[in-house]
Amino acid sequence: MKIEEARNHHTIDAVIVGAGLAGLRAALEVAKSGLSAAVISKVYPTRSHSGGAQGGIAAALANVSEDSLEAHMFDTIKGSDYLADQDIIERFVNEALKTVYEFEHMGVPFSRTADGRINQRPFGGHSAPRACFAQDITGHVLLHTLYEQCLRHNVLFFNEFQVLSLLLQDDVSRGLVAWDIRAGGLHIFHARAVLLATGGYGRAWKVTSNAHANTGDGVALVLDAGLPLEDMEFVQFHPTGLYKHGILLSEAARGEGAYIVNDKNERFMKTYAAAKMELAPRDVVSRAEQTEINEGRGIGGRDYVYLDLRHLGQQKILERLPQIYDLALNYLKVDAIKEPVPIQPTAHYSMGGIPANVRTEVIKDGKGTVIRGLYTAGETSCLSLHGANRLGTNSLQDAATFGRIAGIHMTEFCRENGFAELPAKPLDVAQGKIDRLWSGQGKERHAPIREMLQVNMTQTMGVFRNQDEMLKMLAVIKELQERYRRVTVDDRGAAFNLDLIEALELENLLSFSEVIVEGALARKESRGAHFRSDFPKRNDGEWLRHTLAWRRNGKIVLDFSKGVVIYPQYQPQERKY
Amino acid sequence: MNKDFKQTSRSGSLAWLLQRISAVILFILLLLHFVTYHFLGKGQAVDYHWVVSKAGNWWFPLLQFAFLLTALYHGLNGVWSVLEDYTSSRSWRLLWYSLLLTVGVVLLFVGTLTIIKLYTLQAA
Amino acid sequence: MAMIDIRVKILRYQPGQDAKPRWQVFAVKVEDESTILDVLNEIHWQHDGTLAYRRSCRSSICGSCAMKVNGRNVLACETPIHRFGTKLKIEPLSGFEIIKDLVVDLDPFFEKLKRIKPYLIVDRPMPDKEFVQSPQQLEQIGESTLCILCAACSAACPSSWPNSDYLGPAALLKAYRFVFDSRDDGADDRLEIVNDKNGVWRCHTIFNCMEACPKKIKITEYLSRLKLKVVENSL
């Protein structure tokens, strides 16, 4: 082997893609067992978008009022509009307390009650104050704490690497190929086990709370590898995105008592969810908001409503919600102590993703056949814990808990299995992607294509959907995919080629967006975050099942054979708040 | 013990502490200086004769000497801490340090001599 | 909202092409409410694809986009252009090696962080539930946990510029964060590490770090408390 090849060839027990909460938690678990664990991330680990989570992490600690695991379980099931798999939720709530205490023991600076215990606040869809929080920077402190623990336990970090292909053969994962963003060049990672924890895919929308990095690379890789995606049409729109920017203003604001009002200064949630008001689940609040806007009751008839914090008072705002205060001030020049903050629904969380079982093993069909050595956790996975709509603060808990579970199972797997042989010519797929963008003769550039995709996705695949709009969207995607073939990049340099990375990401966006639209078109019902004006009712008879989607011969193939795991005591009911 | 960053042989905590202590002493001495020179004088001009007239008191040379010592230490230690930031090589550091030390010793010598001279001038 | 013409001068460096960094001026039309990041995106997407910079969250929490604008270290994503007018001068953070354009090598920055044992050290048995920590005890470290490791502070620190061995404000702030955490037992170790001319003693309370900090953390004040703690501990 030549020296150059050796430098770019890594043999590591467990390779984890993504340095958010799920990835780091898994890496920590593997590294603690003494095996080698490497985290591959597009960004420095502390830049991961888990850090953007603000409001809290759910666990029924019952520190400030009565609570129970059963209540957490039922709230999550109801929140999911009964599409979530209840065996997954059971495991989730059973592990949630441990996850939080573990975080506390690692040093997370949770906000405290007067008697020094972890404080908890109410959150949408939860029947008790269940969100353990650190001011409104919960995700940030969890992420940094996990990173610190990973440093302590000698997790290897490959920062600023973009994964370009999975090395799979005969349903066995063998590793992956990644591009070194900083220096340029392809690297082969030969691994016993691989975890995909690449986060959400909200960047397909123009108005989104997601980071630039959230381009759904994991789901696109899986689709590329001939494996299915699950429930991709379910995307959560957060009701309190900062107007125009889409940046997240945490639900914690409403947890602390903030109002949402329309042009007539009415708390309009009383018409939509009289009991829970602003603390109804996000799909309900976002729909209410969009309805008000569509019916002309947005502020000044425009496309936003107000989040009003003023009655909370200066002290509470600055103590509990300092980040929200700063964001409104910096981006909109709005002083939330004195003025209401303009907000609109923003694409926020991807309920769909890579299908996996309760052991976080990636599955390849409705029967649950496992791809050996390939795991997934966090937002990129679809276990399905959140079903058709996620409850706030369940995502951090999901990422951390199933990150740990993934770490445990990966460790077991690595102990029992050797390194599966690499496929012949492992670099070819990845090299092909780079070469095409560098040597192509086309005149298209990636930026306008991405802009067009995002603008159209926001227009047609938002809070309300209908067949006509979605068919148009599908046509747009087809056209953009065609144009993408002619994309070349300006920058031909190896080092930190942002142009190249953005073009590669766009390929991913175009790839999975088609799955989202196809799934949404096929699902002729309204459930959770997926609302069709032309089919406004939930239809349990036909659609109480998961969507699986493959790309075969360039076409999206759908399959609805995967049912929902439902326990006798938690049968679907009408969902009211 | 984690030693994998270039730690220096000396911690610097003593220098930091003494710098603060000398600053406090300097501040007190400065107050005393103002009081004795400018307020107790009751409008008298501070000139050679006035200084010579005070120099005979037992506390005057003592005050002067304390002032000399702390001001020299505080000033030179301050300059040294700045120089340290910008010189990483051992030999340069040694050179600067020796230079400052020499300056300190010379000034201390000259200053002490002056105080003694003043005192003995009055006594004589 | 209105479109305005602005003049953006960017320090460019393309490895392999440029012997040393050079200035390039772009004339662009942007919305008056744009942020620095919007401007960079506009240039990168519409004018010159070869421009490189880091960005991710857009909401001043990930710390990717710290850079120098008109002489001040800022997060590009949260800084509106009207703060500087219609003439912008954008450079990479000082004190770090430039990889390309506005992208600098932050590995040394993260390496320094590792050296202060940046994790909670507990020598006692763990409690069944959480440690008891009063709101007052939390208050001691609360603000310091806001640090997003954007490196704006270290890049603004005159003590860091001439001396690459100095731990710098971010790592020292992290040391403070753990030394003053009521749950931590590792203070002795950490205090010994920072008790060095390349540790806390190279901080001359210049306050640049504090001024540069996008999270408005009172870094200098916390480092002063750390110094006192070191002295207390060694007496």
PDB file of C-alpha atoms in Angstrom, chain B residues 16-102:
ATOM      1  CA  TRP B  16       1.059  38.229  40.245  1.00  0.00           C
ATOM      2  CA  LEU B  17       0.393  38.337  43.966  1.00  0.00           C
ATOM      3  CA  LEU B  18       3.401  40.573  44.720  1.00  0.00           C
ATOM      4  CA  GLN B  19       2.395  42.888  41.894  1.00  0.00           C
ATOM      5  CA  ARG B  20      -0.994  43.355  43.517  1.00  0.00           C
ATOM      6  CA  ILE B  21       0.466  43.740  47.014  1.00  0.00           C
ATOM      7  CA  SER B  22       3.039  46.247  45.773  1.00  0.00           C
ATOM      8  CA  ALA B  23       0.260  48.127  44.017  1.00  0.00           C
ATOM      9  CA  VAL B  24      -1.677  48.454  47.262  1.00  0.00           C
ATOM     10  CA  ILE B  25       1.443  49.560  49.171  1.00  0.00           C
ATOM     11  CA  LEU B  26       2.284  51.992  46.400  1.00  0.00           C
ATOM     12  CA  PHE B  27      -1.194  53.443  46.630  1.00  0.00           C
ATOM     13  CA  ILE B  28      -0.868  53.962  50.399  1.00  0.00           C
ATOM     14  CA  LEU B  29       2.591  55.474  50.013  1.00  0.00           C
ATOM     15  CA  LEU B  30       1.302  57.760  47.316  1.00  0.00           C
ATOM     16  CA  LEU B  31      -1.425  58.970  49.655  1.00  0.00           C
ATOM     17  CA  LEU B  32       1.140  59.551  52.383  1.00  0.00           C
ATOM     18  CA  HIS B  33       3.333  61.360  49.903  1.00  0.00           C
ATOM     19  CA  PHE B  34       0.523  63.701  48.941  1.00  0.00           C
ATOM     20  CA  VAL B  35      -0.439  64.321  52.526  1.00  0.00           C
ATOM     21  CA  THR B  36       3.092  65.062  53.692  1.00  0.00           C
ATOM     22  CA  TYR B  37       4.231  67.057  50.688  1.00  0.00           C
ATOM     23  CA  HIS B  38       1.184  68.951  49.646  1.00  0.00           C
ATOM     24  CA  PHE B  39      -1.343  69.180  52.483  1.00  0.00           C
ATOM     25  CA  LEU B  40       0.800  69.411  55.614  1.00  0.00           C
ATOM     26  CA  GLY B  41       2.850  72.072  53.880  1.00  0.00           C
ATOM     27  CA  LYS B  42      -0.071  74.526  54.213  1.00  0.00           C
ATOM     28  CA  GLY B  43       0.486  76.374  50.987  1.00  0.00           C
ATOM     29  CA  GLN B  44       4.237  76.492  51.295  1.00  0.00           C
ATOM     30  CA  ALA B  45       6.064  76.003  48.015  1.00  0.00           C
ATOM     31  CA  VAL B  46       7.702  72.599  47.733  1.00  0.00           C
ATOM     32  CA  ASP B  47      11.275  73.522  46.910  1.00  0.00           C
ATOM     33  CA  TYR B  48      14.771  72.421  47.741  1.00  0.00           C
ATOM     34  CA  HIS B  49      14.764  74.143  51.101  1.00  0.00           C
ATOM     35  CA  TRP B  50      11.493  72.648  52.144  1.00  0.00           C
ATOM     36  CA  VAL B  51      12.642  69.165  51.227  1.00  0.00           C
ATOM     37  CA  VAL B  52      15.909  69.626  53.052  1.00  0.00           C
ATOM     38  CA  SER B  53      14.028  70.899  56.070  1.00  0.00           C
ATOM     39  CA  LYS B  54      11.898  67.737  56.216  1.00  0.00           C
ATOM     40  CA  ALA B  55      14.712  65.335  55.470  1.00  0.00           C
ATOM     41  CA  GLY B  56      15.926  65.348  59.015  1.00  0.00           C
ATOM     42  CA  ASN B  57      12.816  63.669  60.412  1.00  0.00           C
ATOM     43  CA  TRP B  58      13.251  59.995  61.129  1.00  0.00           C
ATOM     44  CA  TRP B  59      10.189  58.971  59.078  1.00  0.00           C
ATOM     45  CA  PHE B  60      11.070  60.933  55.981  1.00  0.00           C
ATOM     46  CA  PRO B  61      13.937  58.818  54.634  1.00  0.00           C
ATOM     47  CA  LEU B  62      12.043  55.699  55.661  1.00  0.00           C
ATOM     48  CA  LEU B  63       9.045  56.765  53.596  1.00  0.00           C
ATOM     49  CA  GLN B  64      11.307  57.669  50.695  1.00  0.00           C
ATOM     50  CA  PHE B  65      13.061  54.321  50.820  1.00  0.00           C
ATOM     51  CA  ALA B  66       9.827  52.348  50.951  1.00  0.00           C
ATOM     52  CA  PHE B  67       8.569  54.370  48.017  1.00  0.00           C
ATOM     53  CA  LEU B  68      11.726  53.701  46.046  1.00  0.00           C
ATOM     54  CA  LEU B  69      11.638  49.979  46.709  1.00  0.00           C
ATOM     55  CA  THR B  70       7.968  49.356  45.869  1.00  0.00           C
ATOM     56  CA  ALA B  71       7.920  51.645  42.859  1.00  0.00           C
ATOM     57  CA  LEU B  72      11.007  49.955  41.427  1.00  0.00           C
ATOM     58  CA  TYR B  73       9.652  46.493  42.037  1.00  0.00           C
ATOM     59  CA  HIS B  74       6.202  47.271  40.705  1.00  0.00           C
ATOM     60  CA  GLY B  75       7.471  49.056  37.619  1.00  0.00           C
ATOM     61  CA  LEU B  76      10.141  46.570  36.665  1.00  0.00           C
ATOM     62  CA  ASN B  77       7.926  43.583  37.372  1.00  0.00           C
ATOM     63  CA  GLY B  78       5.305  45.155  35.134  1.00  0.00           C
ATOM     64  CA  VAL B  79       7.779  45.718  32.308  1.00  0.00           C
ATOM     65  CA  TRP B  80       9.050  42.164  32.746  1.00  0.00           C
ATOM     66  CA  SER B  81       5.570  40.690  32.443  1.00  0.00           C
ATOM     67  CA  VAL B  82       5.050  42.568  29.172  1.00  0.00           C
ATOM     68  CA  LEU B  83       8.453  41.523  27.827  1.00  0.00           C
ATOM     69  CA  GLU B  84       7.735  37.926  28.750  1.00  0.00           C
ATOM     70  CA  ASP B  85       4.694  37.927  26.483  1.00  0.00           C
ATOM     71  CA  TYR B  86       6.767  38.846  23.486  1.00  0.00           C
ATOM     72  CA  THR B  87       9.982  36.909  24.029  1.00  0.00           C
ATOM     73  CA  SER B  88       9.801  33.177  23.854  1.00  0.00           C
ATOM     74  CA  SER B  89      13.464  32.244  23.478  1.00  0.00           C
ATOM     75  CA  ARG B  90      15.318  31.416  26.662  1.00  0.00           C
ATOM     76  CA  SER B  91      18.397  33.488  25.856  1.00  0.00           C
ATOM     77  CA  TRP B  92      16.414  36.618  25.051  1.00  0.00           C
ATOM     78  CA  ARG B  93      14.462  36.219  28.234  1.00  0.00           C
ATOM     79  CA  LEU B  94      17.676  35.831  30.220  1.00  0.00           C
ATOM     80  CA  LEU B  95      19.097  38.928  28.564  1.00  0.00           C
ATOM     81  CA  TRP B  96      16.039  41.057  29.283  1.00  0.00           C
ATOM     82  CA  TYR B  97      15.781  39.747  32.805  1.00  0.00           C
ATOM     83  CA  SER B  98      19.429  40.526  33.521  1.00  0.00           C
ATOM     84  CA  LEU B  99      19.008  43.969  31.999  1.00  0.00           C
ATOM     85  CA  LEU B 100      15.982  44.763  34.148  1.00  0.00           C
ATOM     86  CA  LEU B 101      17.702  43.396  37.212  1.00  0.00           C
ATOM     87  CA  THR B 102      20.744  45.553  36.512  1.00  0.00           C
TER      88      THR B 102
END
